[in-house]
Amino acid sequence: MYILGISCFYHDSAAALVKDGDIIAAAQEERFTRKRHDHSFPSNAVSYCLREAGITIKDINYVSFYDKPFVKFERILETYLAYAPLGLRSFIKAVPLWIKKKLWMKEMIKEELGYDGEILFPEHHESHAASAFFPSPYREAAVLTMDGVGEWTTASFGVGEDNTLSLKAEIRFPHSLGLLYSAFTYYTGFKVNSGEYKVMGLAPYGKPVYKDLILNELMDIKEDGSFKLNMKYFNYCAGLTMTNDKFHKLFGGLPRKRESKITAREMDLAASIQQVTEEVLIRTAKHIHRVTGKKYLVLAGGVALNCVANGRIIRETPFKEIWIQPAAGDAGAALGAALFVWYQYLGNERKADDKNDFMKASLLGSHYSDGEVEKFLKEKEIPYTKLAQGEVPERIADLLAQEKVIGWFEGRMEFGPRALGARSIIGDARSAKMQETMNLKIKFRESFRPFAPSVLEEKAAEYFELNIKSPYMLLVAPVKESKRRAMTEREESLFGIDKLNVVRSEIPAVTHVDYSARVQTVGENLNPLYYGMIKKFYEKYGCPVIINTSFNVRGEPIVESPEDAFRCFMRTNMDYLIIGNVLLDKKHQKLSDRDTDWLKEYELD
């Protein structure tokens, strides 16, 4: 039986295909359309999923959409009525689209897909919860979902047992930790629903001087982690912005203009909202543990991408392990919606062993054969070298040791926002200059942004304070004291981004200014080629850690095809590109293939 899950029309639209409970394929629409966070109907992602399975839409038994459009519309209408006549401009902009399009979701899905079968609509947070529990390794677990908003719910918790989910409590709109974080994302000059991870990356540069102000004025938080926001400071219920004049007066100024200079104020704001977020999540997780008594916790929803908070949950709460859906945002809800139908709606058996998850390393996307890659390169007359079978790991390890930056395009594309060793740009984590080089010359992005390490799973505990696997790069952990370098008095006194260039560990390129790192542990069984390459680098050069950042430039979705990869390779100062068994050397490429005007193409988030 095939079940197709779909999420769309808000942000990060996606499709996922499940066959008899087995996840066959999943992909975000943005990878195909090259529009970041594309919210449109995921026609390309659906086509890919069907192609991967070798089926047509006629073979689909159920389509499952990730929320209930009518209930969401009810929330939107009730909210506008509550704030009327405020919000008229926003109302005029939003409602016609609902009446013409979004309310008729069932008919639209049938028309878009040419599908005439049954369509089901789990609730938004049920879809998130299903994406967290059903693919997790656990037979039983507590479940926490938290995002901006679904229909009415902004956070929920419950229990997953075998093939059932039961959500027991919720926080409802407009009180939302996700929207509070987005308000500060907006206020610090980044794009909402996109730039939240930048706020998290900026936080270690600042001091949490606004934390008490947030806790005293913006929210009323209880010991169990539940909270209410003081809505007089926010504009998102009826306006076109997140914050209002009262908010700006409270924090001493207008929002930072996009792409203007980042000052100590934005760093302090980021540090403050990050600490508040961590406090809410830790209180919530402790409460959930007390109520459910479960050993394991699974998480999903956009807030679950806050890997700094996730790291603190595992270190500071009684849960033995946590597991986070790698596509924790709305894209993953497409997968959750499909799994919800298979297990919860149809009651099929689920066999978990408390050890291995069902996500297949999140390598659920498209892939290209060596023949397809060579056909593309020959058609475009692109020079390349074909490596012998088994030669890739050592050749790439040697190039890394020469401080070369390499585009790595291997196997099936990742599902979710993180590059996990399929569509990655990689470099030597020991290099003191690599962080700045990759930020400014490869990614063309803000210089404060840290890079993440990929580390051999069995070596992770030697380098990081981490006692569980982190295959999806969703846990931040401190670098081990033994790997750190002590700061001099002058280095300690540096401020803000000047801190970045200080070598603070044996792996400076992946050590953030607070000695933290967003760790990906790499196991041999899940991604053998990527593991083999890092292993070879360790055997020859003594370091089991490399830099792993997503294969894209600022504002661009991660590359999907060899053509995307070559274009990105030529637009940047990457030295080499490996696709399958073929290696491209930048020195051998034609300068006429370089595109110098591309920066205008993508908007910063």
XYZ file of C-alpha atoms in Angstrom:
605
model
C 0.000 0.000 0.000
C 1.317 3.426 -1.006
C 0.568 6.577 1.002
C 1.594 10.001 -0.276
C 2.104 12.783 2.307
C 1.979 16.436 1.298
C 2.710 19.747 3.034
C 2.432 23.127 1.305
C 1.110 26.677 1.134
C 2.918 28.036 4.194
C 6.636 27.381 3.815
C 8.925 24.454 2.940
C 6.411 22.467 0.913
C 7.305 18.814 0.484
C 6.133 15.342 -0.490
C 6.873 11.956 1.075
C 6.029 8.441 -0.052
C 5.502 5.503 2.292
C 5.033 1.897 1.136
C 3.615 -0.488 3.755
C 5.109 1.732 6.466
C 8.557 1.873 4.811
C 9.758 5.363 3.867
C 10.533 5.188 0.138
C 11.220 8.811 -0.744
C 10.870 12.368 0.573
C 11.915 15.729 -0.850
C 11.281 19.442 -0.534
C 9.914 21.355 -3.498
C 12.579 24.074 -3.160
C 15.298 21.691 -4.347
C 13.631 21.368 -7.741
C 12.282 24.903 -8.260
C 15.444 26.537 -6.800
C 13.253 28.884 -4.697
C 14.266 28.701 -1.058
C 11.454 27.678 1.322
C 9.146 27.348 -1.692
C 5.569 27.089 -0.385
C 3.824 26.174 -3.635
C 2.125 22.855 -4.347
C 4.954 20.266 -4.420
C 4.350 18.976 -7.951
C 8.051 18.324 -8.603
C 8.567 16.599 -5.252
C 5.518 14.371 -5.854
C 6.769 13.474 -9.346
C 10.155 12.563 -7.909
C 8.593 10.346 -5.195
C 6.492 8.474 -7.739
C 9.495 8.094 -10.057
C 11.644 6.751 -7.229
C 9.062 4.062 -6.489
C 8.428 3.318 -10.172
C 4.695 3.940 -9.820
C 2.063 6.397 -11.043
C -0.549 8.359 -9.126
C -3.033 5.559 -9.882
C -1.038 3.307 -7.514
C -1.516 5.645 -4.527
C -3.995 4.328 -1.960
C -4.196 7.419 0.279
C -3.057 11.032 0.075
C -2.539 12.671 3.463
C -2.339 16.465 3.839
C -0.447 17.796 6.849
C -3.143 19.985 8.450
C -6.837 20.823 8.521
C -7.411 23.857 6.273
C -10.909 24.647 7.566
C -9.777 24.760 11.200
C -6.804 26.927 10.248
C -9.121 29.309 8.406
C -11.366 29.435 11.467
C -8.369 30.571 13.555
C -7.454 33.228 11.003
C -11.023 34.587 10.854
C -11.512 34.578 14.620
C -8.188 36.343 15.110
C -9.052 39.082 12.619
C -12.465 39.537 14.242
C -10.871 39.805 17.678
C -8.551 42.596 16.519
C -10.919 44.400 14.085
C -10.780 47.045 12.741
C -7.020 46.635 13.174
C -5.513 44.327 10.600
C -7.714 45.328 7.679
C -4.744 45.533 5.284
C -3.513 42.123 6.344
C -7.059 40.727 6.115
C -7.520 42.045 2.563
C -4.212 40.467 1.570
C -4.746 37.053 3.154
C -8.403 36.128 2.938
C -9.042 36.161 -0.844
C -6.296 33.554 -1.273
C -8.015 31.364 1.283
C -11.437 31.705 -0.308
C -10.191 31.121 -3.848
C -7.675 28.404 -3.160
C -6.701 27.079 0.249
C -10.196 26.210 1.509
C -10.752 23.876 -1.426
C -7.719 21.785 -0.669
C -9.306 18.414 -1.422
C -10.428 19.511 -4.870
C -7.081 21.173 -5.544
C -5.097 18.078 -4.579
C -7.261 15.943 -6.846
C -6.797 18.360 -9.717
C -3.048 18.882 -9.220
C -2.339 15.155 -8.938
C -4.997 13.776 -11.251
C -6.001 11.659 -8.253
C -9.434 10.325 -7.425
C -8.825 8.337 -4.242
C -9.206 9.030 -0.532
C -7.604 12.148 0.983
C -7.104 12.477 4.748
C -6.273 15.524 6.876
C -4.500 14.884 10.212
C -4.032 17.922 12.440
C -0.839 19.917 11.986
C 0.714 18.893 15.308
C -0.429 15.301 14.856
C 1.603 15.311 11.633
C 4.623 16.740 13.465
C 4.214 14.244 16.319
C 3.898 11.357 13.848
C 7.089 12.516 12.080
C 8.883 12.479 15.435
C 7.671 9.198 16.912
C 6.931 6.711 14.135
C 10.381 6.896 12.425
C 12.187 7.020 15.797
C 13.963 3.970 17.245
C 11.681 3.762 20.272
C 8.847 1.421 21.150
C 7.590 4.016 23.640
C 8.503 7.673 24.015
C 7.273 11.031 25.200
C 6.539 13.368 22.292
C 7.053 17.143 22.129
C 6.064 19.325 19.162
C 6.653 23.060 19.004
C 6.486 25.518 16.098
C 4.974 28.882 15.074
C 1.388 27.714 14.733
C -0.636 24.973 13.071
C -4.421 25.244 13.155
C -4.624 26.631 16.729
C -1.907 24.634 18.453
C 1.606 26.062 18.823
C 3.014 23.354 21.095
C 1.846 19.941 22.268
C 3.068 16.954 24.176
C 1.932 13.394 24.543
C 2.984 9.789 24.321
C 3.791 7.405 21.503
C 3.419 3.678 22.187
C 3.951 1.062 19.474
C 1.660 2.170 16.622
C -0.345 4.840 18.436
C 0.052 8.478 19.340
C -1.831 10.328 22.046
C -1.391 14.086 22.486
C -2.323 15.123 26.017
C -1.797 18.889 26.313
C -1.246 21.917 24.124
C -0.505 25.634 24.027
C -2.693 27.596 21.638
C -2.251 30.601 19.368
C -1.340 33.447 19.826
C 0.945 32.156 22.601
C 3.814 30.605 20.676
C 7.499 30.072 21.425
C 8.156 29.716 17.695
C 6.512 33.068 16.944
C 8.335 34.718 19.873
C 11.662 33.527 18.414
C 10.537 34.696 14.960
C 9.689 38.121 16.420
C 13.312 38.466 17.529
C 14.473 37.098 14.163
C 12.526 39.919 12.516
C 13.716 42.501 15.055
C 17.386 41.591 14.615
C 17.060 42.041 10.831
C 16.721 38.494 9.528
C 13.955 36.848 7.517
C 11.143 35.180 9.479
C 10.718 31.414 8.925
C 14.184 31.336 7.437
C 16.751 33.273 9.456
C 16.000 31.812 12.906
C 19.141 29.669 12.749
C 21.194 32.832 12.255
C 19.863 34.227 15.550
C 20.946 30.979 17.192
C 24.409 31.282 15.589
C 24.724 34.937 16.652
C 23.751 34.292 20.286
C 27.193 33.160 21.570
C 28.687 36.553 20.628
C 26.331 38.466 22.933
C 25.308 38.709 26.561
C 21.763 37.896 27.695
C 21.158 41.398 29.020
C 17.530 41.440 27.807
C 16.583 38.062 29.265
C 14.901 39.468 32.367
C 13.100 42.082 30.285
C 11.695 39.340 28.042
C 10.629 37.223 31.015
C 9.145 40.160 32.915
C 7.429 42.017 30.095
C 6.868 39.744 27.097
C 5.866 36.467 28.688
C 4.539 34.791 31.796
C 6.284 31.432 32.100
C 5.240 28.741 34.569
C 7.352 26.067 36.226
C 5.996 23.414 33.835
C 7.209 25.428 30.817
C 3.745 26.640 29.774
C 3.511 30.359 29.105
C 1.451 33.250 27.850
C 2.752 36.123 25.763
C 1.881 39.755 26.453
C 0.259 40.460 23.098
C 0.414 44.239 23.433
C 4.029 44.011 22.156
C 3.356 41.903 19.052
C 1.860 42.662 15.674
C 1.557 39.213 14.087
C -2.114 38.619 14.887
C -3.407 41.406 12.698
C -0.448 43.189 11.133
C 2.101 42.594 8.426
C 5.078 42.649 10.817
C 6.029 40.615 13.889
C 6.618 43.430 16.404
C 5.014 46.833 17.044
C 6.007 50.258 18.345
C 5.618 49.212 21.987
C 8.098 46.374 21.412
C 10.541 48.745 19.704
C 10.258 51.250 22.573
C 10.792 48.480 25.126
C 14.035 47.349 23.455
C 15.240 50.858 22.611
C 14.964 51.190 18.847
C 13.581 50.135 15.491
C 14.295 46.695 13.969
C 17.714 46.366 12.281
C 17.533 46.872 8.529
C 18.313 43.750 6.513
C 21.991 43.399 5.557
C 23.002 46.447 7.639
C 25.859 46.141 10.153
C 25.263 43.745 13.051
C 26.036 45.460 16.347
C 26.452 44.385 19.974
C 22.746 45.088 20.455
C 21.668 42.389 17.987
C 24.158 39.993 19.567
C 22.723 40.680 23.029
C 19.148 40.323 21.765
C 20.047 36.987 20.159
C 21.745 35.752 23.343
C 18.711 36.794 25.396
C 15.988 35.146 23.311
C 18.140 32.035 22.941
C 18.458 31.675 26.723
C 14.722 32.229 27.191
C 13.985 29.569 24.563
C 16.305 27.102 26.247
C 14.687 27.769 29.616
C 11.177 27.161 28.261
C 12.237 23.929 26.565
C 14.110 22.567 29.568
C 11.214 23.308 31.942
C 8.816 21.742 29.424
C 10.949 18.627 28.943
C 11.299 18.106 32.722
C 7.541 18.452 33.116
C 6.889 15.978 30.304
C 9.246 13.501 31.948
C 7.438 13.875 35.277
C 4.021 13.382 33.656
C 4.802 10.577 31.204
C 7.602 8.728 33.011
C 9.098 7.742 29.657
C 12.845 7.143 29.157
C 12.956 8.666 25.691
C 11.794 11.965 24.211
C 11.136 12.630 20.513
C 10.743 16.110 19.049
C 9.510 17.839 15.897
C 8.236 21.247 14.777
C 10.427 24.159 13.754
C 11.568 24.884 17.322
C 13.118 21.390 17.422
C 15.726 22.666 14.935
C 17.167 24.740 17.782
C 20.076 22.373 18.294
C 21.599 24.426 21.136
C 18.432 23.881 23.172
C 18.342 20.215 22.124
C 21.887 19.762 23.454
C 20.842 21.199 26.814
C 17.756 18.944 26.966
C 19.920 15.839 26.699
C 22.446 17.166 29.228
C 20.073 18.703 31.784
C 16.851 16.656 31.855
C 16.242 13.085 33.057
C 15.560 11.689 29.577
C 17.973 8.895 28.713
C 17.954 9.759 25.006
C 16.242 12.168 22.653
C 15.525 11.768 18.940
C 14.672 14.675 16.664
C 13.022 14.385 13.264
C 15.745 15.596 10.835
C 13.142 17.465 8.778
C 11.600 18.918 11.934
C 9.853 21.833 10.171
C 6.805 21.712 7.950
C 8.566 19.641 5.272
C 8.797 16.745 7.723
C 5.085 17.078 8.439
C 4.461 15.643 4.944
C 6.207 12.463 6.086
C 4.400 12.565 9.428
C 1.032 12.872 7.684
C 1.752 9.742 5.608
C 2.988 7.723 8.608
C 0.008 8.902 10.665
C -2.330 7.250 8.163
C -0.333 3.992 8.060
C -0.067 3.534 11.838
C -2.698 5.625 13.605
C -5.530 5.580 11.048
C -5.057 2.086 9.627
C -3.673 0.502 12.818
C -0.766 -1.324 11.204
C 1.885 -2.989 13.337
C 5.112 -1.103 14.128
C 8.310 -2.938 15.087
C 10.915 -0.777 16.864
C 14.026 -1.988 18.713
C 14.977 1.117 20.778
C 18.257 1.298 18.792
C 17.787 1.920 15.077
C 15.536 4.537 13.551
C 13.594 4.224 10.297
C 14.818 7.415 8.595
C 17.559 5.751 6.494
C 20.005 8.517 7.481
C 17.457 10.946 5.941
C 18.998 10.114 2.547
C 15.561 9.928 0.953
C 15.941 12.251 -2.023
C 16.987 12.091 -5.651
C 20.200 10.535 -6.959
C 22.090 10.303 -10.259
C 24.046 7.435 -11.778
C 27.656 7.844 -12.960
C 26.334 7.472 -16.505
C 23.914 10.384 -16.048
C 26.679 12.520 -14.529
C 29.138 11.801 -17.362
C 26.452 12.436 -19.992
C 25.858 15.896 -18.515
C 29.582 16.701 -18.316
C 30.245 15.556 -21.883
C 27.307 17.497 -23.294
C 28.621 20.638 -21.637
C 32.256 19.833 -22.565
C 33.278 20.058 -18.928
C 36.748 18.594 -18.191
C 36.880 15.919 -15.481
C 38.888 12.962 -14.216
C 37.218 9.616 -13.642
C 38.471 7.927 -10.481
C 38.772 4.187 -10.105
C 36.258 2.327 -7.944
C 37.312 2.751 -4.323
C 39.682 5.643 -5.050
C 37.328 8.422 -3.909
C 37.919 8.314 -0.102
C 41.728 8.549 -0.248
C 41.849 11.100 -3.077
C 39.430 13.413 -1.269
C 41.174 12.905 2.095
C 44.470 13.982 0.496
C 42.866 17.103 -0.994
C 41.332 18.017 2.378
C 44.756 17.770 3.998
C 46.030 20.290 1.423
C 43.366 22.730 2.719
C 41.327 22.432 -0.466
C 37.584 23.158 -0.343
C 35.559 20.422 -2.027
C 31.994 20.125 -3.247
C 30.787 16.626 -2.308
C 27.810 15.299 -4.337
C 27.251 11.618 -3.583
C 24.211 9.331 -3.461
C 20.686 10.289 -2.463
C 19.891 13.866 -1.452
C 19.108 14.629 2.193
C 15.537 15.283 3.376
C 15.568 18.242 5.777
C 17.563 21.440 6.106
C 20.939 19.880 6.983
C 23.586 18.573 4.602
C 24.612 15.193 5.985
C 27.270 14.024 3.570
C 25.295 13.763 0.315
C 25.128 17.415 -0.839
C 27.921 18.964 1.254
C 30.865 21.321 0.970
C 33.731 19.920 3.016
C 37.050 21.179 4.352
C 39.794 20.550 6.908
C 38.528 21.310 10.436
C 42.116 21.795 11.667
C 42.682 24.810 9.432
C 42.713 28.160 11.251
C 41.771 30.093 8.122
C 39.064 27.739 6.813
C 36.066 29.264 8.643
C 36.625 32.742 7.208
C 37.561 31.385 3.771
C 34.442 29.268 3.498
C 32.106 31.969 4.838
C 33.310 34.806 2.641
C 34.687 33.137 -0.498
C 32.606 29.986 -0.803
C 29.260 30.652 0.871
C 29.280 34.465 0.486
C 27.504 34.794 3.815
C 27.913 36.629 7.111
C 31.296 35.999 8.708
C 29.850 35.264 12.168
C 28.292 31.988 11.061
C 29.894 28.821 12.480
C 30.504 25.616 10.537
C 29.542 22.180 11.714
C 31.761 19.129 12.139
C 31.233 15.638 10.770
C 33.021 13.205 13.075
C 33.454 9.448 12.985
C 30.793 8.083 15.315
C 33.262 6.070 17.387
C 35.542 9.105 17.851
C 32.884 11.673 18.774
C 33.310 11.316 22.538
C 37.051 12.072 22.206
C 36.324 15.495 20.753
C 32.910 16.514 22.101
C 30.932 16.330 25.362
C 28.385 14.050 23.740
C 27.345 10.595 24.873
C 24.680 9.806 22.260
C 24.693 9.620 18.463
C 23.862 12.785 16.529
C 23.499 11.576 12.924
C 21.254 14.463 11.875
C 23.379 17.369 13.144
C 20.658 18.485 15.554
C 22.624 18.546 18.809
C 25.120 21.176 19.900
C 27.787 19.946 22.307
C 30.855 21.554 23.915
C 34.290 20.721 22.493
C 36.193 18.594 25.030
C 38.417 20.518 27.438
C 41.364 18.380 26.352
C 40.992 19.602 22.756
C 40.681 23.272 23.657
C 43.364 25.923 23.638
C 43.483 28.386 26.577
C 42.793 31.991 25.654
C 45.318 34.741 26.401
C 44.165 37.818 28.318
C 44.097 39.834 25.086
C 42.065 37.181 23.275
C 39.598 37.020 26.176
C 39.019 40.768 25.863
C 38.067 40.651 22.171
C 34.545 41.652 21.295
C 31.913 40.270 18.939
C 33.051 38.963 15.574
C 36.733 39.657 16.382
C 36.475 36.559 18.559
C 35.957 34.427 15.471
C 39.527 34.472 14.226
C 40.996 33.215 17.486
C 42.143 29.600 17.362
C 40.409 27.976 20.329
C 40.851 24.246 19.765
C 42.555 21.540 17.705
C 39.618 21.894 15.307
C 39.229 25.699 15.127
C 37.165 25.763 11.930
C 34.228 24.032 13.666
C 34.617 25.473 17.171
C 32.224 28.335 17.852
C 33.234 31.300 20.017
C 31.685 29.652 23.097
C 33.591 26.372 22.410
C 30.432 24.686 21.121
C 29.907 22.704 17.912
C 26.835 21.452 16.031
C 27.895 17.849 15.735
C 27.109 15.235 13.082
C 28.248 11.752 14.050
C 28.851 9.557 10.992
C 28.296 5.799 11.220
C 29.652 3.295 8.726
C 26.360 1.519 8.160
C 24.300 4.626 7.290
C 26.579 6.455 4.831
C 29.538 4.160 4.034
C 31.227 6.337 1.387
C 31.172 9.497 3.512
C 32.302 7.502 6.541
C 35.061 5.867 4.499
C 36.398 9.224 3.325
C 36.556 10.652 6.882
C 38.088 7.394 8.115
C 40.804 7.638 5.460
C 41.464 11.269 6.468
C 41.819 10.097 10.089
C 44.122 7.184 9.217
C 46.463 9.335 7.109
C 46.338 12.650 8.952
C 45.237 11.803 12.494
C 41.991 13.797 12.685
C 38.526 12.130 12.590
C 36.730 15.473 12.172
C 36.043 17.494 8.995
C 33.948 20.581 8.175
C 30.548 19.819 6.669
C 28.394 22.648 5.371
C 25.501 22.567 2.958
C 26.215 22.572 -0.786
C 24.763 25.974 -1.699
C 25.539 29.657 -1.486
C 23.731 32.297 0.525
C 19.993 32.299 -0.054
C 20.088 29.309 -2.434
C 18.440 25.923 -1.755
C 20.857 23.009 -1.402
C 21.826 21.651 -4.844
C 19.689 18.853 -6.240
C 21.268 17.873 -9.567
C 24.760 17.643 -11.110
C 23.891 20.790 -13.085
C 23.079 22.682 -9.838
C 26.304 21.391 -8.312
C 28.456 22.471 -11.267
C 26.817 25.903 -11.343
C 27.479 26.408 -7.619
C 31.038 25.093 -8.023
C 31.789 27.617 -10.767
C 30.186 30.541 -8.943
C 32.318 30.070 -5.861
C 35.971 29.599 -4.971
C 35.639 25.885 -4.323
C 38.765 24.034 -5.479
C 37.319 20.649 -6.442
C 33.972 18.987 -7.080
C 33.408 15.257 -6.684
C 30.204 13.780 -8.210
C 29.984 10.034 -7.980
C 33.359 8.833 -9.285
C 34.226 11.927 -11.320
C 36.447 14.686 -10.006
C 36.433 18.246 -11.337
C 39.452 20.497 -10.730
C 38.672 24.226 -10.796
C 42.015 24.940 -12.460
C 40.929 22.945 -15.511
C 37.584 24.670 -16.005
C 36.874 27.360 -18.569
C 36.646 30.856 -17.092
C 33.779 31.581 -19.477
C 31.677 29.131 -17.447
C 31.952 31.451 -14.444
C 28.844 33.473 -13.719
C 29.787 36.749 -12.045
C 26.357 38.335 -11.608
C 24.630 35.584 -9.690
C 24.614 37.198 -6.210
C 21.566 39.232 -7.222
C 19.670 35.995 -7.865
C 19.183 34.972 -4.237
C 17.806 37.027 -1.388
C 19.526 36.841 2.008
C 17.419 35.262 4.741
